[in-house]
Short mmCIF file of C-alpha atoms in Angstrom, two decimals:
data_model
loop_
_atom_site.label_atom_id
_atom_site.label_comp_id
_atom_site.label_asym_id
_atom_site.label_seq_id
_atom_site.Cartn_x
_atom_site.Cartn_y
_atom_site.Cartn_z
CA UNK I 1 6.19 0.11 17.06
CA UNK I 2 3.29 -1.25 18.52
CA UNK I 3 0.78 -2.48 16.59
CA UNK I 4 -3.11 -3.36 16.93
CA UNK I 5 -5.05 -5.64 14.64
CA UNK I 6 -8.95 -6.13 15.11
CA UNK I 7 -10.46 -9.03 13.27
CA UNK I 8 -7.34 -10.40 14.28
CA UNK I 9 -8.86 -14.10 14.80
CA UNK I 10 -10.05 -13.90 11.19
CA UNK I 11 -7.81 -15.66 8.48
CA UNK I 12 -6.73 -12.48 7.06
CA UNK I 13 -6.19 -10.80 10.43
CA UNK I 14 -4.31 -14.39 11.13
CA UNK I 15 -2.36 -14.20 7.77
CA UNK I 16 -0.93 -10.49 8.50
CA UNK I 17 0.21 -11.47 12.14
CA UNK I 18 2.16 -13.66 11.05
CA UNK I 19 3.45 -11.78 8.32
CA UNK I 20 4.48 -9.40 11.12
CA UNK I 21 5.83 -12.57 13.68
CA UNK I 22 7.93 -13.91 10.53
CA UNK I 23 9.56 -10.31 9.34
CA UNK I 24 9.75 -8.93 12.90
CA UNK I 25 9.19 -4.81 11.26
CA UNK I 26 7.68 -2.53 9.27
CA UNK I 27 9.14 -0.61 6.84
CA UNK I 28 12.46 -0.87 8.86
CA UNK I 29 11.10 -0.23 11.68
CA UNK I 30 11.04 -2.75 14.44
CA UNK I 31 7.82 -4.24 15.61
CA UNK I 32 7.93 -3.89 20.16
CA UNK I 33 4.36 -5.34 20.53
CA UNK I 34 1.03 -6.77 18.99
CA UNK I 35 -2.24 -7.05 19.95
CA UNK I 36 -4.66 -9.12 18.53
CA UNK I 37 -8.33 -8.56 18.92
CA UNK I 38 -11.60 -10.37 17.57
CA UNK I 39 -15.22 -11.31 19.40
CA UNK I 40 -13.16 -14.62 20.35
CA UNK I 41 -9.97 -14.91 21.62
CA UNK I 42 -7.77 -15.19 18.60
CA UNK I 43 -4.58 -17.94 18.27
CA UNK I 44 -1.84 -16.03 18.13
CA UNK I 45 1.55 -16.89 15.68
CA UNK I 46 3.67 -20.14 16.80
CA UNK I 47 6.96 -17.94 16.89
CA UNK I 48 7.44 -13.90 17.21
CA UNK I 49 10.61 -12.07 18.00
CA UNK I 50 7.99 -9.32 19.81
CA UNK I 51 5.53 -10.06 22.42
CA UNK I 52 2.01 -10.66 21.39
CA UNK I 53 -1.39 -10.23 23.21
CA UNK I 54 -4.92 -11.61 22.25
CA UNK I 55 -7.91 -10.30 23.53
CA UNK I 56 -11.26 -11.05 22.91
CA UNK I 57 -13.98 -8.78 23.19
CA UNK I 58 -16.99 -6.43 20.97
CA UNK I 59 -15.38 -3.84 18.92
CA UNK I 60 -18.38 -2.03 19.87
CA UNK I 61 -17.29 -1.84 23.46
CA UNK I 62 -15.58 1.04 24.39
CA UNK I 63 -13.59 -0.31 27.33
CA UNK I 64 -12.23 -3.48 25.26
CA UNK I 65 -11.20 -1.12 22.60
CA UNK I 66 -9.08 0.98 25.35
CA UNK I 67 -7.40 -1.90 26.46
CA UNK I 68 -6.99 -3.51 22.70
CA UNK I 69 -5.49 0.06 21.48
CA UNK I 70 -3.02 1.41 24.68
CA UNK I 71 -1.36 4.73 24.17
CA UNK I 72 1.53 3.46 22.59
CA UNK I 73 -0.43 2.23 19.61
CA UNK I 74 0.99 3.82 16.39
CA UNK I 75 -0.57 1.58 13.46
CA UNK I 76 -4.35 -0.38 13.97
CA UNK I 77 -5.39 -2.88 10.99
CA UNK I 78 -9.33 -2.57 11.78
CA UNK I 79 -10.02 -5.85 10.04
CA UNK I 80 -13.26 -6.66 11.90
CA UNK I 81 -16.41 -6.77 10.16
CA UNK I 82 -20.25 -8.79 9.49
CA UNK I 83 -19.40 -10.30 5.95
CA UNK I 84 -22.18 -9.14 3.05
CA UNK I 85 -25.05 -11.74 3.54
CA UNK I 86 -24.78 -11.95 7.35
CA UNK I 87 -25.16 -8.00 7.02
CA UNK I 88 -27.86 -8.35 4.28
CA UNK I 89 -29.74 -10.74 6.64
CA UNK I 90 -29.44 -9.21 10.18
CA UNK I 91 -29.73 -5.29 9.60
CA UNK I 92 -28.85 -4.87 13.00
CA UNK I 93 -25.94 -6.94 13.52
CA UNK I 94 -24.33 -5.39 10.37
CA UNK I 95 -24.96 -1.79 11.74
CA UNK I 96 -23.79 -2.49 15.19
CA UNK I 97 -20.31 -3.98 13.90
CA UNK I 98 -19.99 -2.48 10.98
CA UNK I 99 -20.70 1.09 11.83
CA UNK I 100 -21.07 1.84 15.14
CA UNK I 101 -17.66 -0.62 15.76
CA UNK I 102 -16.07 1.46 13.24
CA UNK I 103 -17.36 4.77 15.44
CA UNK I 104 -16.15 3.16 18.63
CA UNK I 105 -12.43 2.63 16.92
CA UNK I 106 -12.83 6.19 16.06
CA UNK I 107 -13.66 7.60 19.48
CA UNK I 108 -10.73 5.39 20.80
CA UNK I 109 -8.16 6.91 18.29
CA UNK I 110 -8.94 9.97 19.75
CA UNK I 111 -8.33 9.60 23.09
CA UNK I 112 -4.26 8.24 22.33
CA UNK I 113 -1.17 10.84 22.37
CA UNK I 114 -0.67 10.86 18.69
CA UNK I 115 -2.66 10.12 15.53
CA UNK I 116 -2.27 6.55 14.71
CA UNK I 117 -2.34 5.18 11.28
CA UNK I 118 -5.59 3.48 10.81
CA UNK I 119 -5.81 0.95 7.76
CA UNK I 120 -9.43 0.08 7.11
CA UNK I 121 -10.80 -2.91 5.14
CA UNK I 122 -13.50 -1.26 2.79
CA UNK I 123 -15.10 -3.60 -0.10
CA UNK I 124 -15.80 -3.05 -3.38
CA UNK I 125 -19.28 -4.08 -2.26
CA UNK I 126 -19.40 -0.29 -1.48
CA UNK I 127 -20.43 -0.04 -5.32
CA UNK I 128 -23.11 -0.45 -7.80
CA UNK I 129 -23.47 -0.81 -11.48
CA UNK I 130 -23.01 -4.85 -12.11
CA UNK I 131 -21.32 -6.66 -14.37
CA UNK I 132 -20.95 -4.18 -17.19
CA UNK I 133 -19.30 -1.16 -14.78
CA UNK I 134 -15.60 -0.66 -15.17
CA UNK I 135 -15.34 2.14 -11.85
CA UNK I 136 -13.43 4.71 -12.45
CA UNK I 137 -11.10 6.20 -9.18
CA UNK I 138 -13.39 9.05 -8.85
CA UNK I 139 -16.39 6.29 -9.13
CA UNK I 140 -19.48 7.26 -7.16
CA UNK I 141 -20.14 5.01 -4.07
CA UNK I 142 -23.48 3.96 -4.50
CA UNK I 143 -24.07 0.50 -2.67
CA UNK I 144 -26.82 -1.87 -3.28
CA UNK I 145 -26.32 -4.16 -0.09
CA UNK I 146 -26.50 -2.88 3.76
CA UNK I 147 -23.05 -3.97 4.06
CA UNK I 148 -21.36 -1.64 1.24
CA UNK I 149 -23.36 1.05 2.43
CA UNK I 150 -22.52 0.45 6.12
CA UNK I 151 -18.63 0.60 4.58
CA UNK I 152 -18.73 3.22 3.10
CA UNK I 153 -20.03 5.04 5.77
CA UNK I 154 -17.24 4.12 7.81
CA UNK I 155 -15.39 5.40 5.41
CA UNK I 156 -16.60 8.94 5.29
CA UNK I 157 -16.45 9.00 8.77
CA UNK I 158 -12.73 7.81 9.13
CA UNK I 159 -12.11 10.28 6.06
CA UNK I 160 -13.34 13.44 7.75
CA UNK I 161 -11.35 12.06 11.17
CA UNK I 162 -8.04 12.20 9.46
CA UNK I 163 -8.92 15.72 7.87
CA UNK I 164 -9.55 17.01 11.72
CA UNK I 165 -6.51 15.02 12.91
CA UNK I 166 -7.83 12.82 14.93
CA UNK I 167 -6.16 10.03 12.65
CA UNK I 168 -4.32 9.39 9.74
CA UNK I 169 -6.58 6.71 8.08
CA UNK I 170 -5.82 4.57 4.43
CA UNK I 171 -9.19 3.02 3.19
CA UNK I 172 -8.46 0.09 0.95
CA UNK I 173 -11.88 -1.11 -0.76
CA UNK I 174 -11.04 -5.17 -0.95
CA UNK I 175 -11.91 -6.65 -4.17
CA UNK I 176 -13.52 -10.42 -2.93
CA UNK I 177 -10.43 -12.17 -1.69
CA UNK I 178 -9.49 -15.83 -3.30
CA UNK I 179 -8.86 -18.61 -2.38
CA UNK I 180 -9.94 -18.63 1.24
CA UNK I 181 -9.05 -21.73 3.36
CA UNK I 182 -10.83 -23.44 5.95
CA UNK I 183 -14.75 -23.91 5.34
CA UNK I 184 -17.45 -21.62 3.75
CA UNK I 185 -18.42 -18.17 5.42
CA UNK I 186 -21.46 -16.07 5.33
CA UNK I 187 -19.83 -14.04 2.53
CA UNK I 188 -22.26 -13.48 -0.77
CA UNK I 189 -18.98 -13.77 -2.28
CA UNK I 190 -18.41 -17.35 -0.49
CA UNK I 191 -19.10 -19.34 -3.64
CA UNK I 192 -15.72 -17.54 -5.34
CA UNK I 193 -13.36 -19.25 -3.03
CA UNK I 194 -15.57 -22.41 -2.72
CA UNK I 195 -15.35 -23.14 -6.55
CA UNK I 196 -11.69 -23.50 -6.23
CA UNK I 197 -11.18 -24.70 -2.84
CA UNK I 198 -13.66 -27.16 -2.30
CA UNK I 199 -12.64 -29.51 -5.37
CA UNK I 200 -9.00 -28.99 -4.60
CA UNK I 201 -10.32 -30.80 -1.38
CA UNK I 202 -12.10 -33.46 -3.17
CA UNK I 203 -15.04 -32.67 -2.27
CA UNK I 204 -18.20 -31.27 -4.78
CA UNK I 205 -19.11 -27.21 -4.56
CA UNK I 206 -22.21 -25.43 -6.20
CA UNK I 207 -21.84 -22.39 -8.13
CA UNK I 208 -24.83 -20.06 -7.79
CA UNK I 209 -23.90 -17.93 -10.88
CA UNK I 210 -23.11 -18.64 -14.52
CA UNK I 211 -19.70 -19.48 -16.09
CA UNK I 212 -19.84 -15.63 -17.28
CA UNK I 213 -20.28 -13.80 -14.26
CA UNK I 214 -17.54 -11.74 -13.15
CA UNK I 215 -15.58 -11.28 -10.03
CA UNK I 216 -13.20 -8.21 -9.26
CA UNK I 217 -10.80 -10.60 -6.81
CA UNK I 218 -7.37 -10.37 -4.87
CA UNK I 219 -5.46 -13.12 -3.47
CA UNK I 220 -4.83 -13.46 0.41
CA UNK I 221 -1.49 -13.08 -0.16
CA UNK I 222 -2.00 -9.60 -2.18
CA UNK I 223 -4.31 -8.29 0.52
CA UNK I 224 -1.40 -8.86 3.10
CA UNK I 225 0.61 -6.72 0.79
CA UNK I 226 -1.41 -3.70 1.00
CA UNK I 227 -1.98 -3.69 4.22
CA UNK I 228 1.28 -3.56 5.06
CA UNK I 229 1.89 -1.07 2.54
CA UNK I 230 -1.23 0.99 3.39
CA UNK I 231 0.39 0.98 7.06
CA UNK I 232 3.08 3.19 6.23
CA UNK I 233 2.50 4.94 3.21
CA UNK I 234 2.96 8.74 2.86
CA UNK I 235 -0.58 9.49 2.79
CA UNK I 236 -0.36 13.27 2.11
CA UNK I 237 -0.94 12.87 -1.70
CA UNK I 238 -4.52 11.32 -0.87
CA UNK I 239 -5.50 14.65 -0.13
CA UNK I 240 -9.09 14.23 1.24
CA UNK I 241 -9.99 11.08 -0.25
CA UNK I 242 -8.72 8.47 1.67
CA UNK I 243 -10.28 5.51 -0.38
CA UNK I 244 -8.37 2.99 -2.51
CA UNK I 245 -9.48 1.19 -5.36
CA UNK I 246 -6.44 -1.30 -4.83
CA UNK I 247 -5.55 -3.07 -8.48
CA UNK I 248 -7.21 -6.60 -8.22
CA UNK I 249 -7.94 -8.62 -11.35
CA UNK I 250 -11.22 -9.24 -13.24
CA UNK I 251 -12.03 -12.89 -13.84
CA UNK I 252 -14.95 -14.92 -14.53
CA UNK I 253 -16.18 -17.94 -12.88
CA UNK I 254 -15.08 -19.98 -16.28
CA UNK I 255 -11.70 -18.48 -15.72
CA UNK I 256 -11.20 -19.86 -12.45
CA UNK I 257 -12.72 -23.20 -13.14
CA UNK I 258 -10.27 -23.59 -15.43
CA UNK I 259 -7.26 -22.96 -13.16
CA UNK I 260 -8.25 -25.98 -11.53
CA UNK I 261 -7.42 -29.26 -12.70
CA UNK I 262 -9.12 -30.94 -15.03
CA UNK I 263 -10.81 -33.99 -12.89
CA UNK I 264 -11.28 -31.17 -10.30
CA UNK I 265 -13.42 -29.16 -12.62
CA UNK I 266 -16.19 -31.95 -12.74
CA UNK I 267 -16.82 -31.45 -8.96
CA UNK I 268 -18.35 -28.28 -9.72
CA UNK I 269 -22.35 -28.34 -10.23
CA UNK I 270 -24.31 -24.73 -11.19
CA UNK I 271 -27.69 -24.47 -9.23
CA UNK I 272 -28.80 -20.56 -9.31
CA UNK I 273 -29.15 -19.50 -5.98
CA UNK I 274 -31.23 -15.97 -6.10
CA UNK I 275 -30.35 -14.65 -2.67
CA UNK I 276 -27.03 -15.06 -3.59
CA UNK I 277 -27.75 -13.63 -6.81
CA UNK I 278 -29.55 -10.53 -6.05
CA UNK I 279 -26.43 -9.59 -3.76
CA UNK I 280 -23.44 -10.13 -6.02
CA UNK I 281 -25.30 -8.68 -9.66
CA UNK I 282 -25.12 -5.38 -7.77
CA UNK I 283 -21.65 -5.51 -7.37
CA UNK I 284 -19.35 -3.98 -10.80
CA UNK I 285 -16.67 -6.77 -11.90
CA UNK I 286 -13.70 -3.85 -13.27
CA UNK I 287 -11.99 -1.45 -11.94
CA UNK I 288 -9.51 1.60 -13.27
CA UNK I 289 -7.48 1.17 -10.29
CA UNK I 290 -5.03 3.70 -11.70
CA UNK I 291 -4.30 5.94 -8.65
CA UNK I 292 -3.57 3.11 -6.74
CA UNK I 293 -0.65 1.97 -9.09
CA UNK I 294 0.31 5.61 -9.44
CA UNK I 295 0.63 5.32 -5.38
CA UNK I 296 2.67 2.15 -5.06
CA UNK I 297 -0.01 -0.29 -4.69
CA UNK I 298 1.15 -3.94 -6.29
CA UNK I 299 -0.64 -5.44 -9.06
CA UNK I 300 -2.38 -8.55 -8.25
CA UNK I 301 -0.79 -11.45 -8.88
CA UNK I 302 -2.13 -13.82 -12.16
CA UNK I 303 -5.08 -16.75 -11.34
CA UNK I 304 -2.84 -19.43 -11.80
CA UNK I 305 -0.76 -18.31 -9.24
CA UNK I 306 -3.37 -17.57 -6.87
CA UNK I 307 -4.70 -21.36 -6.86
CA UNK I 308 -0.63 -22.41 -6.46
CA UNK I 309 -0.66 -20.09 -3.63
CA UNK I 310 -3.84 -21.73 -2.13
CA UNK I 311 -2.22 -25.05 -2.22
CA UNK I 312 1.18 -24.11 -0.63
CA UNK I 313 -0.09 -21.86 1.97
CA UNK I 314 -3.83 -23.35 2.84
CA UNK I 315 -4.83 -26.56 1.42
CA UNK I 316 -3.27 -28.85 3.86
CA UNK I 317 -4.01 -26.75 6.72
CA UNK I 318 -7.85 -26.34 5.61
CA UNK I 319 -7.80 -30.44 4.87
CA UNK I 320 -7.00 -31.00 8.67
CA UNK I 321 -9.31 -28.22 9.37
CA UNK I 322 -12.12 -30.17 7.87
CA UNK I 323 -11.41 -33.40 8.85
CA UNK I 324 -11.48 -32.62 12.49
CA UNK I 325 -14.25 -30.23 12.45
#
């Protein structure tokens, strides 16, 4: 099976490849090649029993995508992606990747022998209705960011490939994904992993919400799980609909401060921040996630484990990271 990730420089793209390198298959079936692809050239496993490529290159670009995604291509992870706030603050940038990347994958998926299995990282940022919204599975998409509505886009567009059989495509709408290692991105959602990560660190992090606010979250580790399941699924009871509400967990910031230890905690300072604000109040903090479950999906894992998960997969790695950076 060959298999093609893109966004595969980015720490989940990073975290699934060697998923793959460690295990070797998928769902039984051996893994023969994979391809990792991202706007730089992305640092592929330590160890693989399967040969590995990295390429760097736009998604955009049609000729990179035909030599990221040969023929033999059966399964592509399209990972890549302008995070909420860099999309909110570069309308441009966010439709080039976001949407007209996610039309170039297309085009490319048609032009291989057989339909491959297209998994492709939606958020729940594709929503509305705030804090006080529990979204049902046959929830209305109704974003209020450019970068929800650029995903969901994509994902009407990857839902009407599969119906013409150009594809076979599994949508799975991320909830914000905790704890994140290495430094801060350009995420809305940044502050989430930052609250947790940064004291774990040592070091002080700002909260640009109140205690209250809530956050519909998955861990790294969960997100890897999907995928993989989302890869080879039997995906003729989606029908149609080819979006996932994936069952993540509801938790408030006051929740995951106190997962943390207690000297830990007093790192943490609240100073409102209303760009950052504006963004995230859009976005609803529940989720049904019902068909999901009924589908196989795994239940996300509790907070408590997500922080010890942080600090046996990440924290050391992310200390170096910082250090030397």
């Amino acid at each position: 099976m060959h298999i093609t990730i893109l966004g595969g420089g980015g720490f989940l793209g990073r975290k699934l490849a060697a998923r793959l390198a460690r295990e070797g298959q998928l769902d039984g079936r051996r893994v023969t090649a994979l391809t990792l692809f991202d706007l730089n050239t992305p640092v592929p496993p330590a160890e693989a029993p399967f040969p590995i490529r990295t390429l760097a290159g736009d998604v955009t670009d049609r000729a990179a995508l035909a030599e990221a995604i040969p023929p033999q291509t059966e399964v592509i992870f399209h990972l890549a992606a302008v995070v909420s706030a860099a999309a909110e603050a570069d309308f441009d940038l966010g439709m080039k990747v976001n949407l007209h990347g996610t039309l170039a994958v297309l085009d490319t998926c048609r032009t291989l022998p057989k339909p491959p299995r297209v998994v492709f990282t939606s958020s729940v940022a594709s929503f509305g209705g705030g804090q006080g919204a529990m979204v049902p599975d046959d929830g209305r998409q109704v974003p209020a960011n450019s970068y929800g509505a650029q995903k969901a886009i994509g994902e009407l567009l990857l839902q009407d490939a599969s119906r013409r059989g150009f594809l076979d495509a599994v949508c799975i709408r991320l909830p914000t994904v905790m704890v994140r290692p290495g430094r801060p991105n350009k995420a809305a959602s940044s502050f989430v992993s930052a609250v947790l990560r940064e004291p774990l660190l040592g070091l002080p992090a700002t909260c640009p919400v109140e205690e209250d606010f809530a956050v519909w979250i998955c861990s790294p580790r969960r997100a890897v799980e999907w995928f993989l399941y989302a890869a080879t699924m039997d995906t003729a009871p989606l029908g149609l609909d080819r979006g996932i509400n994936p069952p993540g967990a509801s938790v408030s910031v006051a929740q995951m401060l106190a997962a943390l230890p207690q000297e830990a905690r007093r790192l943490v300072s609240f100073v409102p921040d209303t760009t950052i604000q504006a963004i995230v109040s859009g976005w609803p903090a529940a989720f049904t996630a019902e068909r999901a479950r009924r589908l196989g999906f795994s239940e996300q894992e509790p907070l408590t484990e997500v922080v010890r998960a942080f600090i046996e997969d990440d924290l050391e790695a992310t200390r170096a990271e910082r250090a030397t950076g």
